[in-house]
Amino acid sequence: MNDTVRAVPDADPTELIEAQAARTPHATAVLFEGQHLTYATLNARANRLARALVARGAGPETLVAVSLPRSLDLPVALLAVLKTGAGYVPLDPDYPAERVRYILDDARPALLLDADRLAATEAEGAGLPGADLTDAERLAPLRPAHPAYTIYTSGSTGRPKGVLITRRNMLNFLSFMADRFPLTARDRLLAVTTVAFDIAVVELYLPLMTGAGVVVAPRDTVIDPARLGALATASGATVLQATPSLWQALTAEQPDAVRGLRMLVGGEALPPSLASAMTALGAEVTNLYGPTETTVWSSTLRLEDAGVLPSIGGPVWNTSLYVLDDRLRPSDEGELYIGGEGLARGYRGRPGLSAERFVADPFGAPGARMYRTGDLARRRADGDIDYLGRVDHQVKIRGFRIELGEIESVLAAHPAVAQVACVAREDRPGSPLLAAYVVPAAGEAAPGTAGLRELAARSLPDYMVPAAFVTLDRFPLTPNGKLDRSALPAPDLAATTTGRAPRTPHEELLAGLFAEVLSLPSVGIDDDFFALGGHSLLATRLVSRVRTALGVELAVRTVFEAPTVAALTERLGDAETARPAVRPAVRPARIPLSSAQRRLWFLNRLENRNAAYNLPYALRLRGVVDREALRSALGDVVARHESLRTVFPEEGGVPWQEVLEGVRLELPVVEVGEGELEGVLSAAAGRGFDLGCEVPVRAELFVLGAEDQVLL
Ligand code: AMP
């Protein structure tokens, strides 16, 4: 399975984009809010800017920090830096000043390009030639081992670390991607990821190497599924890469906008239920896995259904995946190591840490290294890899990579804190959050939540600021005296509310919606939505509840700007009036089909019980199952939801909705052997429905033994 050797072109990544610009100069390369750049304009602008950057000292083996908002200028600036031969250090303009200062101190870039400096440098380059740069103009000849970019990721000892990716790394990766995901001039990739996260490399350069267009989504749009869905539709997007968290919001709230897209998903474990929703909607779904240290993605899995999860598939070109035990011997289950062309040069200025994580590869050529991922893995019978979790305290929250140790060391700097522990918890399913626990120093009063939060927010990006702070007299310990993380109490978010009561009917209503969305008994009007465990996805939910309840269209961004009930109430006045709230109507004798139902019905008639719209879900149940209780629980769900007991009878070719009452959901029981299970399941999952007379849900129990069964 590690037989992945493939020849890649002998070129710099920028040359592939230059060749494309020469092939299709007039094609659209980048789109942003109604403006666009052709390939010729993008390339010429980047060339002029590159010449001006060279004059200011950018060249091979130097770095240029880039801190720009999402815009047409962003790809121009990144491409220009690459053309000089320098590597770029992407900075998210939303990072707190202290973090930016730390990164600049550590990376020591030759230049910093923010919006002002970009404008000034472009002005300097305005009279320079627009032709492609050559080595003769660069400060030194460009080599494959020179940096392409350096991305900072969370560091367990409290200091973020810069991963240094070379041009060769980038070329190998992009060559693989262009082969695996061929794009054409008709494709539009909707780019949603901050360039401070390495997966944005796919979004920017894959289309530009292949003649497709990049649609740069504005930041406000990315955090608002309704707007993002509208942009996907309006821009004619055909490809979208995102983390599972973003896909979750899109498939749930904007299924029609993402239907038929080629879907790339990765950055954290893919939940099976999301995989099912995606495979039902997407033209092609691929699960991608990889650490920043091995260049964006190291393995891929084309997903036909959720049954193969937790597989992350097999390696990309010129890459080896090893599952090794603690003595570095191949093993069926163990830690995942990655070798090959994707390996970063190391962490910038951190030889010790680099040596710890990039170790000698005993299976590779002499001198080869492999990266120790910290991921637990299992080798499947077909050679692919299953992802099983982490061996350390690195967590992912909504796709962001976080070392809990980094947060702990920031909080430990508080003078009143003796001990601190941070954990990621998921007390509310689907809403993971960070909780910090502190033990006050002897003789000190408990440090207040506000002070701790401020300390964290000063140097950590917002996704790393804990949602809950809990003060304990002492930490729970395991029998051998270590901190027992599993015994840390669930934070009581309700206790942190200030409790100032609503003063007006609007405040009353908003306070109710805050509490509902945050799953809290009540919320005071001065309580910060985000301090109570809110995050961007919950903010989306809040906006949609406000739309329904008040008929007011708030932007998700407004919740970030005015995160309390009191402040948000004031912003209701200037919000746009939403489409009229949905109200119950009197039902006609024959309820017509909605347009989505009509499409389903049409395809069902056309293709005779086609299973394309099936959403199969298989659940392994171990232990004794009370079949009657299970059947009646499923029956309750069907009784609760009309759409699960609606059939579409027709007369003269005109269908209507008939909502059945008193439907009894059967639970057929089938005995099968383990060997036949897969075949039987996929046959059952592939069986379509006759929408004219069958309710659109069914359940079957496949029994393998007295205490082993699969519910489909
Ligand atoms: P990052 O460096 O931010 O890309 O984070 C890399 C880590 O994210 C990996 O070591 C895994 O723990 C996790 N990860 C990334 N992609 C996947 C995936 N498709 N499935 C499971 N975990 C993933």
XYZ file of C-alpha atoms and ligand atoms in Angstrom:
735
model
C 0.000 0.000 0.000
C 2.997 2.311 0.440
C 3.794 1.730 -3.184
C 3.184 5.360 -4.083
C 6.231 6.405 -6.079
C 5.227 8.806 -8.846
C 7.288 11.231 -10.884
C 6.360 14.883 -10.404
C 7.366 17.646 -12.810
C 10.754 19.257 -12.350
C 9.346 22.718 -11.728
C 8.501 25.258 -9.070
C 4.807 25.355 -8.079
C 4.586 28.923 -9.411
C 5.700 27.726 -12.844
C 2.657 25.468 -13.085
C 0.408 28.489 -12.531
C 2.440 30.570 -15.003
C 2.058 27.829 -17.622
C -1.697 27.818 -17.047
C -1.832 31.619 -17.384
C -0.051 31.287 -20.722
C -2.532 28.622 -21.887
C -5.728 30.466 -20.882
C -4.898 34.161 -20.350
C -8.492 35.341 -20.733
C -10.152 32.748 -18.510
C -11.396 33.831 -15.085
C -8.926 32.956 -12.338
C -10.246 34.589 -9.151
C -13.703 35.909 -8.198
C -14.640 37.993 -5.183
C -17.890 39.884 -4.572
C -18.743 40.701 -8.170
C -15.149 41.467 -9.213
C -12.804 39.085 -10.961
C -9.256 38.683 -12.265
C -8.342 36.857 -15.452
C -5.333 34.558 -15.479
C -3.357 37.155 -17.429
C -4.153 39.956 -14.962
C -3.514 37.825 -11.893
C -0.157 36.678 -13.225
C 1.005 40.099 -14.418
C -0.057 41.812 -11.165
C 1.738 39.146 -9.150
C 4.860 39.530 -11.313
C 5.012 43.310 -10.841
C 4.419 42.984 -7.127
C 7.053 40.248 -6.930
C 9.626 42.531 -8.547
C 8.841 45.267 -6.032
C 9.125 42.726 -3.191
C 12.520 41.546 -4.458
C 13.653 45.167 -4.384
C 12.594 45.261 -0.716
C 14.562 42.143 0.156
C 12.261 39.140 -0.441
C 14.015 36.105 -1.895
C 14.821 32.412 -1.426
C 15.322 31.404 2.215
C 13.532 34.527 3.524
C 9.962 34.762 4.756
C 7.280 37.386 4.086
C 4.386 37.698 6.531
C 1.020 38.301 4.841
C -1.886 39.723 6.838
C -4.697 40.587 4.452
C -8.461 40.347 4.538
C -10.106 37.913 2.132
C -10.216 39.719 -1.195
C -8.936 39.587 -4.782
C -5.623 40.935 -3.458
C -4.965 37.938 -1.238
C -4.120 35.409 -3.996
C -2.161 38.097 -5.851
C -0.013 38.768 -2.774
C 0.605 35.102 -1.912
C 1.503 34.255 -5.490
C 3.837 37.256 -5.693
C 5.695 36.181 -2.539
C 6.119 32.667 -3.947
C 7.431 34.087 -7.220
C 10.204 36.010 -5.424
C 11.368 32.643 -4.059
C 10.456 33.621 -0.484
C 8.071 31.635 1.691
C 4.965 33.286 3.115
C 3.734 33.291 6.699
C -0.050 33.705 6.589
C -1.519 35.724 9.467
C -5.244 35.839 10.067
C -6.141 39.536 10.523
C -8.438 38.421 13.362
C -5.632 37.052 15.525
C -5.018 38.955 18.775
C -2.115 41.399 18.618
C -0.025 39.432 21.104
C -0.149 36.277 18.982
C 0.779 38.205 15.866
C 3.708 39.751 17.750
C 4.851 36.301 18.884
C 4.696 34.880 15.356
C 6.549 37.848 13.881
C 9.254 37.550 16.574
C 9.627 33.859 15.919
C 9.418 33.855 12.115
C 11.561 36.987 11.643
C 10.103 37.754 8.224
C 12.027 40.071 5.909
C 8.784 41.938 5.193
C 5.231 42.249 6.448
C 2.496 42.787 3.842
C -0.714 44.202 5.292
C -3.329 46.091 3.290
C -1.476 49.443 3.487
C 1.923 48.054 2.666
C 0.473 45.984 -0.145
C -0.959 49.105 -1.778
C 2.354 50.944 -1.396
C 4.405 48.052 -2.774
C 2.064 47.571 -5.721
C 2.434 51.269 -6.500
C 6.214 50.840 -6.530
C 5.869 47.906 -8.908
C 3.405 49.613 -11.244
C 6.022 50.539 -13.859
C 7.894 47.216 -13.700
C 7.530 44.470 -16.335
C 4.619 42.038 -16.007
C 6.520 39.034 -17.438
C 7.366 35.981 -15.309
C 10.407 36.318 -13.020
C 13.585 34.387 -13.680
C 16.373 33.337 -11.353
C 18.523 36.120 -12.799
C 16.222 38.652 -11.086
C 15.885 36.816 -7.798
C 18.242 37.473 -4.912
C 19.457 33.860 -5.238
C 18.600 30.919 -7.495
C 15.425 29.147 -6.416
C 15.752 25.523 -5.217
C 13.117 22.889 -4.342
C 14.300 22.856 -0.716
C 13.530 26.561 -0.205
C 10.512 27.488 1.936
C 7.110 27.884 0.270
C 5.224 28.763 3.444
C 5.420 28.534 7.211
C 2.236 27.910 9.153
C 2.005 28.273 12.914
C 0.152 25.590 14.823
C -0.654 25.336 18.498
C 2.277 24.227 20.685
C 1.864 22.045 23.762
C 4.412 23.952 25.831
C 2.658 27.235 25.302
C 4.454 28.465 22.191
C 2.990 28.058 18.715
C 5.453 26.433 16.314
C 6.132 27.335 12.699
C 5.995 24.384 10.304
C 8.353 25.014 7.393
C 7.012 23.614 4.111
C 9.242 23.600 1.046
C 8.528 24.138 -2.629
C 9.185 20.430 -3.245
C 6.626 19.493 -0.581
C 4.074 21.775 -2.186
C 4.799 20.592 -5.726
C 4.447 16.919 -4.792
C 1.183 17.580 -2.982
C -0.376 19.746 -5.674
C 0.679 17.335 -8.442
C -1.117 14.548 -6.607
C -4.203 16.682 -6.048
C -4.405 17.753 -9.695
C -4.292 14.091 -10.697
C -6.791 12.960 -8.103
C -9.204 15.883 -8.515
C -8.905 16.948 -12.151
C -10.541 20.347 -12.680
C -11.360 22.114 -15.929
C -12.115 25.660 -17.005
C -15.765 24.965 -16.183
C -15.005 24.298 -12.518
C -15.366 26.839 -9.748
C -13.882 26.068 -6.364
C -15.511 27.951 -3.510
C -12.665 28.863 -1.112
C -13.805 29.152 2.506
C -10.743 28.485 4.655
C -8.577 31.104 6.357
C -5.121 31.096 4.759
C -3.663 30.645 8.236
C -4.826 26.998 7.982
C -2.819 24.946 5.501
C -5.804 23.334 3.785
C -6.316 26.700 2.048
C -3.358 25.669 -0.146
C -5.738 23.336 -1.994
C -8.368 26.017 -2.418
C -6.026 28.617 -3.920
C -3.543 26.739 -6.052
C -5.331 23.616 -7.281
C -7.762 25.639 -9.437
C -5.025 28.009 -10.624
C -2.870 25.106 -11.866
C -5.717 23.647 -13.859
C -7.549 26.589 -15.416
C -10.517 26.572 -13.042
C -11.780 29.593 -11.080
C -11.364 30.301 -7.350
C -14.346 31.966 -5.714
C -13.022 33.673 -2.571
C -15.814 33.680 0.008
C -15.806 36.752 2.290
C -15.317 35.945 5.959
C -18.805 37.101 6.959
C -20.219 34.715 4.393
C -18.198 31.738 5.602
C -19.654 31.973 9.109
C -23.235 32.197 7.852
C -24.510 29.005 6.161
C -27.456 30.799 4.534
C -25.130 33.282 2.826
C -22.564 30.636 1.983
C -25.251 28.476 0.395
C -26.448 31.449 -1.626
C -22.887 32.158 -2.780
C -22.355 28.507 -3.756
C -25.439 28.696 -5.947
C -24.839 32.160 -7.376
C -21.186 31.512 -8.211
C -21.848 28.189 -9.895
C -19.481 26.429 -7.502
C -18.654 22.839 -8.413
C -16.083 21.975 -5.730
C -15.946 22.784 -2.029
C -13.457 21.717 0.620
C -14.329 22.256 4.274
C -14.024 20.803 7.753
C -16.715 18.459 9.065
C -18.090 21.299 11.229
C -18.783 23.515 8.239
C -20.172 20.621 6.199
C -22.466 19.800 9.111
C -23.999 23.260 8.961
C -24.240 23.283 5.155
C -25.784 19.856 4.709
C -28.291 20.533 7.491
C -29.275 24.053 6.530
C -28.487 24.403 2.822
C -28.811 20.930 1.273
C -30.033 22.247 -2.071
C -27.152 24.683 -2.361
C -24.525 21.965 -1.957
C -26.269 19.184 -3.860
C -24.133 17.807 -6.675
C -20.866 19.399 -5.522
C -17.603 17.524 -5.405
C -17.109 17.502 -1.665
C -13.746 17.421 0.077
C -13.875 16.999 3.835
C -11.079 16.717 6.378
C -9.213 18.203 9.288
C -10.925 16.146 11.964
C -12.727 12.837 12.319
C -15.743 12.564 10.018
C -18.880 11.503 11.918
C -20.730 8.647 10.124
C -24.042 10.510 10.186
C -22.440 13.462 8.385
C -20.795 11.099 5.902
C -24.233 9.670 5.082
C -25.716 13.109 4.601
C -22.823 14.102 2.357
C -22.825 10.987 0.207
C -26.564 11.431 -0.306
C -26.015 14.967 -1.603
C -22.546 15.146 -3.139
C -21.411 14.145 -6.601
C -18.234 12.769 -5.048
C -17.177 12.829 -1.407
C -13.564 12.439 -0.288
C -12.355 12.177 3.287
C -8.899 13.720 3.599
C -6.468 13.311 6.457
C -3.169 14.917 7.237
C -1.144 17.011 9.675
C 0.302 20.403 8.734
C 3.760 18.840 9.183
C 3.315 16.532 6.190
C 1.871 19.129 3.779
C -1.888 19.502 3.952
C -3.245 15.999 3.222
C -1.380 12.700 3.477
C -4.168 10.232 2.824
C -7.449 10.239 0.970
C -10.512 8.060 0.847
C -13.201 8.307 -1.781
C -16.360 7.728 0.208
C -19.244 5.777 -1.282
C -21.038 5.309 2.016
C -20.434 5.746 5.729
C -19.800 2.041 6.312
C -16.042 2.271 5.783
C -15.471 4.867 8.502
C -13.333 5.470 10.519
C -11.098 4.790 7.499
C -8.935 7.633 6.243
C -7.885 5.635 3.182
C -4.433 5.302 1.682
C -1.413 7.564 1.112
C -0.955 10.344 -1.426
C 1.915 10.200 -3.958
C 5.440 9.494 -2.705
C 4.179 9.001 0.826
C 4.329 6.112 3.281
C 1.949 5.519 6.152
C 3.222 3.289 8.945
C 1.332 1.949 11.940
C 3.980 1.213 14.572
C 4.121 0.027 18.157
C 6.122 1.845 20.823
C 9.303 0.126 19.680
C 8.723 1.252 16.095
C 7.774 -2.220 14.885
C 4.946 -2.542 12.346
C 1.779 -3.429 14.142
C -1.944 -3.781 13.399
C -2.759 -1.012 15.818
C -0.489 1.744 17.075
C 0.714 5.232 16.346
C 0.642 6.554 12.799
C 3.947 7.694 11.279
C 4.251 9.384 7.895
C 7.278 9.279 5.625
C 8.026 10.625 2.155
C 7.935 13.767 0.045
C 5.408 15.613 2.191
C 7.642 15.914 5.239
C 8.258 19.499 6.306
C 11.804 20.713 6.806
C 10.916 20.967 10.484
C 9.788 23.577 13.006
C 11.371 26.946 12.412
C 14.161 27.605 14.912
C 13.241 24.570 17.080
C 15.820 21.822 16.398
C 14.981 19.937 19.607
C 11.274 19.774 18.945
C 11.905 18.927 15.272
C 14.141 16.000 16.265
C 11.450 14.733 18.636
C 8.690 14.660 16.004
C 10.655 14.037 12.780
C 12.533 10.826 13.519
C 14.684 8.455 11.464
C 12.601 6.351 9.066
C 13.873 2.769 9.505
C 11.951 1.654 6.414
C 13.094 4.428 4.072
C 16.299 5.250 2.247
C 19.329 6.090 4.417
C 18.819 9.505 6.001
C 15.047 9.461 5.428
C 12.817 10.787 8.190
C 9.244 10.113 9.220
C 6.805 12.297 11.164
C 5.312 11.038 14.376
C 1.669 12.157 14.138
C 0.369 11.451 17.642
C -2.634 9.816 15.963
C -3.767 6.327 16.921
C -4.385 4.143 13.914
C -5.278 0.634 12.810
C -4.272 -1.043 9.583
C -7.276 -2.517 7.798
C -7.239 -5.807 5.942
C -7.220 -3.915 2.621
C -4.142 -1.924 3.728
C -6.029 1.330 4.337
C -5.786 3.116 7.678
C -8.454 3.620 10.331
C -8.191 6.766 12.468
C -8.849 5.933 16.107
C -8.037 9.111 18.057
C -5.104 10.897 19.669
C -2.358 9.621 21.949
C -1.843 13.065 23.540
C -3.699 16.219 24.579
C -4.114 17.679 21.116
C -7.780 18.235 20.321
C -9.803 19.526 17.424
C -12.659 21.930 18.016
C -14.644 22.781 14.880
C -11.617 21.794 12.785
C -9.099 23.921 14.681
C -6.037 22.153 16.006
C -5.486 22.979 19.658
C -2.827 21.877 22.153
C -4.520 22.025 25.537
C -1.066 22.574 27.050
C -0.790 25.892 25.242
C -3.964 27.198 26.872
C -2.841 25.831 30.238
C 0.463 27.625 30.088
C -1.206 30.926 29.210
C -3.572 30.646 32.187
C -0.805 29.495 34.522
C 0.708 32.969 34.163
C -2.168 34.399 36.242
C -0.702 35.394 39.634
C -3.606 33.912 41.606
C -3.474 30.510 39.867
C -1.544 27.568 41.340
C -2.666 24.787 39.021
C -4.597 24.685 35.795
C -6.030 21.993 33.540
C -7.890 22.427 30.312
C -10.086 19.822 28.641
C -12.361 19.583 25.622
C -15.788 18.355 26.721
C -18.938 17.423 24.909
C -21.585 17.455 27.618
C -24.100 18.611 25.027
C -23.833 16.272 22.028
C -22.732 18.172 18.939
C -21.459 21.140 20.965
C -17.905 20.456 22.039
C -16.384 23.190 24.180
C -13.188 23.984 26.037
C -13.320 24.112 29.832
C -10.496 25.410 32.017
C -10.120 24.350 35.657
C -8.003 26.298 38.109
C -6.876 25.816 41.691
C -6.092 29.185 43.338
C -2.630 29.801 44.784
C -2.393 29.513 48.581
C -3.693 32.625 50.281
C -5.116 34.048 47.037
C -8.770 34.638 46.343
C -10.233 32.644 43.472
C -9.309 34.388 40.212
C -12.427 35.754 38.527
C -13.693 34.312 35.277
C -13.505 37.707 33.582
C -9.813 38.096 34.385
C -8.971 34.590 33.195
C -10.919 35.041 30.002
C -9.215 38.361 29.313
C -5.810 36.804 29.892
C -6.604 34.008 27.447
C -8.084 36.319 24.811
C -5.017 38.546 24.897
C -2.748 35.924 23.360
C -4.940 33.117 22.014
C -7.161 33.118 18.921
C -10.847 33.110 19.838
C -11.327 29.395 19.094
C -8.779 28.643 21.860
C -10.386 30.794 24.576
C -12.189 28.415 26.986
C -15.957 28.746 27.105
C -16.088 27.792 30.778
C -13.816 28.468 33.755
C -14.192 26.424 36.899
C -12.388 27.055 40.196
C -11.730 23.985 42.354
C -10.144 23.642 45.798
C -8.040 20.780 44.495
C -7.878 18.603 41.403
C -9.290 15.056 41.387
C -6.455 12.528 41.241
C -6.099 8.990 39.939
C -4.950 6.286 42.405
C -1.349 6.885 41.334
C -1.620 10.564 42.007
C -2.025 11.970 38.494
C -4.635 14.487 37.481
C -7.812 12.532 36.709
C -9.168 14.474 33.735
C -12.214 12.251 33.453
C -13.270 13.206 37.003
C -13.279 16.961 36.368
C -16.867 18.142 36.878
C -19.008 19.381 34.006
C -18.975 23.179 34.092
C -22.206 24.760 35.213
C -22.662 27.363 32.513
C -25.966 28.441 34.007
C -24.165 29.527 37.176
C -22.093 32.023 35.237
C -25.036 34.107 34.095
C -25.375 37.513 35.668
C -29.087 37.149 35.831
C -30.035 40.782 35.055
C -33.613 40.339 33.913
C -35.091 41.494 30.589
C -36.672 44.966 30.603
C -38.698 44.899 27.382
C -40.690 42.322 25.432
C -37.941 42.149 22.797
C -35.269 41.505 25.427
C -37.511 38.898 26.981
C -37.867 37.123 23.656
C -34.179 37.288 22.813
C -33.212 36.073 26.283
C -35.491 33.086 25.712
C -33.876 32.349 22.353
C -30.349 32.678 23.811
C -31.276 30.198 26.540
C -32.868 27.808 24.070
C -29.929 27.805 21.672
C -27.384 27.510 24.497
C -29.479 24.855 26.310
C -29.500 26.894 29.515
C -32.440 27.413 31.865
C -32.126 31.192 31.566
C -29.795 33.925 30.397
C -29.314 37.418 31.818
C -29.366 40.366 29.450
C -25.684 41.243 29.962
C -24.373 37.718 29.489
C -22.018 37.198 26.590
C -23.305 34.568 24.154
C -19.787 33.252 23.529
C -18.820 33.197 27.186
C -21.777 30.888 27.786
C -20.513 28.294 25.335
C -21.814 29.906 22.147
C -19.757 29.533 18.973
C -20.240 30.406 15.334
C -22.486 27.448 14.550
C -24.728 28.179 17.507
C -24.767 31.838 16.452
C -26.125 30.642 13.106
C -28.853 28.775 14.907
C -29.644 31.868 16.972
C -29.970 33.994 13.837
C -32.337 31.501 12.300
C -34.467 31.376 15.491
C -34.586 35.199 15.533
C -35.689 35.160 11.892
C -38.553 32.794 12.685
C -39.634 34.424 15.911
C -39.284 38.097 15.027
C -39.200 38.163 11.247
C -35.895 40.011 11.432
C -32.842 39.176 9.338
C -29.693 39.521 11.475
C -26.240 38.815 10.072
C -24.262 36.221 12.040
C -21.549 38.877 12.288
C -23.950 41.069 14.287
C -24.064 38.417 17.017
C -20.259 38.659 17.258
C -20.436 42.451 17.448
C -23.315 42.564 19.909
C -23.094 39.293 21.838
C -25.478 40.107 24.724
C -29.256 40.227 24.804
C -29.164 43.924 25.700
C -26.784 44.825 22.874
C -28.419 42.615 20.266
C -31.868 44.030 21.044
C -30.574 47.464 20.073
C -29.382 46.084 16.754
C -32.776 44.597 15.880
C -33.952 48.013 14.709
C -31.392 48.348 11.946
C -31.669 44.731 10.777
C -33.343 43.972 7.485
C -36.859 42.678 7.699
C -36.764 38.999 6.923
C -39.120 37.102 4.715
C -42.456 36.810 6.492
C -42.437 34.367 9.376
C -43.880 30.967 8.610
C -47.404 30.568 10.022
C -49.717 27.581 9.996
C -52.146 27.649 7.077
C -55.478 25.933 6.564
C -54.836 22.718 4.700
C -56.625 22.135 1.420
C -58.325 18.800 0.941
C -55.440 17.680 -1.232
C -52.108 19.128 -0.120
C -49.882 19.791 -3.129
C -46.256 18.578 -3.120
C -43.499 21.017 -2.259
C -40.958 21.503 -5.040
C -38.441 19.235 -3.282
C -41.076 16.527 -2.882
C -42.067 16.965 -6.495
C -38.480 16.292 -7.590
C -38.327 13.191 -5.399
C -41.631 11.963 -6.739
C -40.634 12.606 -10.348
C -37.345 10.719 -10.010
C -39.110 7.945 -8.171
C -41.544 7.583 -11.054
C -38.895 7.984 -13.722
C -36.391 5.529 -12.346
C -38.752 3.234 -10.579
C -37.765 3.046 -6.918
C -34.280 4.362 -7.423
C -32.311 4.317 -4.151
C -30.285 7.456 -4.943
C -32.049 9.444 -2.225
C -31.806 6.741 0.422
C -29.961 7.772 3.593
C -28.995 4.396 5.031
C -27.597 4.255 8.537
C -26.355 1.061 10.161
C -25.838 0.771 13.886
C -24.115 -2.180 15.586
C -25.987 -3.017 18.773
C -24.225 -5.222 21.295
C -26.130 -6.699 24.204
C -29.706 -7.900 24.410
C -32.143 -5.787 22.406
C -35.743 -5.415 23.528
C -37.156 -5.589 20.012
C -40.645 -4.425 20.912
C -39.280 -1.376 22.767
C -37.048 -0.570 19.807
C -39.905 -0.937 17.355
C -42.197 1.271 19.366
C -39.481 3.916 19.868
C -39.033 4.092 16.108
C -42.820 4.227 15.833
C -42.830 7.260 18.152
C -40.455 9.089 15.842
C -42.692 8.373 12.876
C -45.752 9.465 14.844
C -44.025 12.722 15.793
C -42.960 13.701 12.265
C -45.593 13.973 9.580
C -43.046 13.882 6.796
C -42.047 10.361 7.852
C -45.590 9.144 7.292
C -46.509 11.056 4.173
C -47.147 9.216 0.912
C -47.732 10.667 -2.545
C -50.801 9.100 -4.182
C -51.708 10.424 -7.619
C -54.611 10.805 -9.932
C -54.307 11.625 -13.604
C -50.582 12.189 -13.186
C -51.070 14.748 -10.381
C -49.626 13.729 -7.010
C -50.615 15.066 -3.612
C -49.479 14.610 -0.029
C -51.406 12.247 2.117
C -50.371 12.311 5.747
C -51.205 8.924 7.224
C -52.383 8.534 10.791
C -51.696 5.546 13.032
C -48.884 4.118 10.929
C -47.343 1.039 12.504
C -43.665 0.791 11.704
C -42.610 -2.840 11.369
C -39.212 -4.087 12.452
C -38.462 -7.213 10.415
C -35.830 -9.422 12.008
C -33.366 -11.293 9.796
C -30.786 -13.802 11.019
C -27.450 -13.525 9.225
C -23.879 -14.735 9.582
C -20.991 -12.257 9.860
C -19.756 -13.303 6.404
C -22.982 -12.366 4.647
C -23.641 -9.248 6.708
C -22.059 -6.717 4.405
C -23.807 -8.048 1.321
C -27.165 -8.249 3.054
C -26.817 -4.723 4.449
C -25.907 -3.176 1.152
C -28.743 -4.981 -0.606
C -31.191 -3.695 2.000
C -29.725 -0.192 1.881
C -30.023 -0.181 -1.895
C -33.718 -1.040 -1.923
C -35.754 1.983 -3.010
C -39.174 3.125 -1.814
C -42.452 3.350 -3.653
C -43.387 6.859 -2.608
C -46.942 6.379 -3.844
C -47.869 4.022 -1.050
C -44.863 3.358 1.214
C -43.842 5.651 4.073
C -40.310 6.893 3.383
C -38.643 5.220 6.350
C -38.034 1.614 7.300
C -36.002 -0.308 9.824
C -34.613 -3.819 9.812
C -32.805 -5.730 12.516
C -30.092 -8.141 11.389
C -29.298 -10.627 14.107
C -25.844 -12.194 14.282
C -26.112 -13.674 17.746
C -28.033 -13.416 20.997
C -26.215 -10.214 21.916
C -25.019 -8.959 18.577
C -27.162 -7.261 15.977
C -27.159 -4.505 13.402
C -30.014 -2.058 13.083
C -30.367 -0.662 9.581
P -3.789 19.961 11.257
O -2.296 20.014 11.392
O -4.498 21.169 11.798
O -4.199 19.634 9.852
O -4.292 18.762 12.194
C -3.868 17.447 11.967
C -4.633 16.478 12.847
O -6.034 16.586 12.610
C -4.303 15.037 12.548
O -3.122 14.628 13.193
C -5.549 14.321 13.069
O -5.523 14.192 14.476
C -6.666 15.300 12.705
N -7.272 14.992 11.397
C -7.076 15.644 10.230
N -7.834 15.121 9.238
C -8.526 14.085 9.761
C -9.484 13.126 9.237
N -9.899 13.136 7.963
N -9.968 12.196 10.099
C -9.571 12.167 11.385
N -8.689 13.057 11.934
C -8.170 14.004 11.141
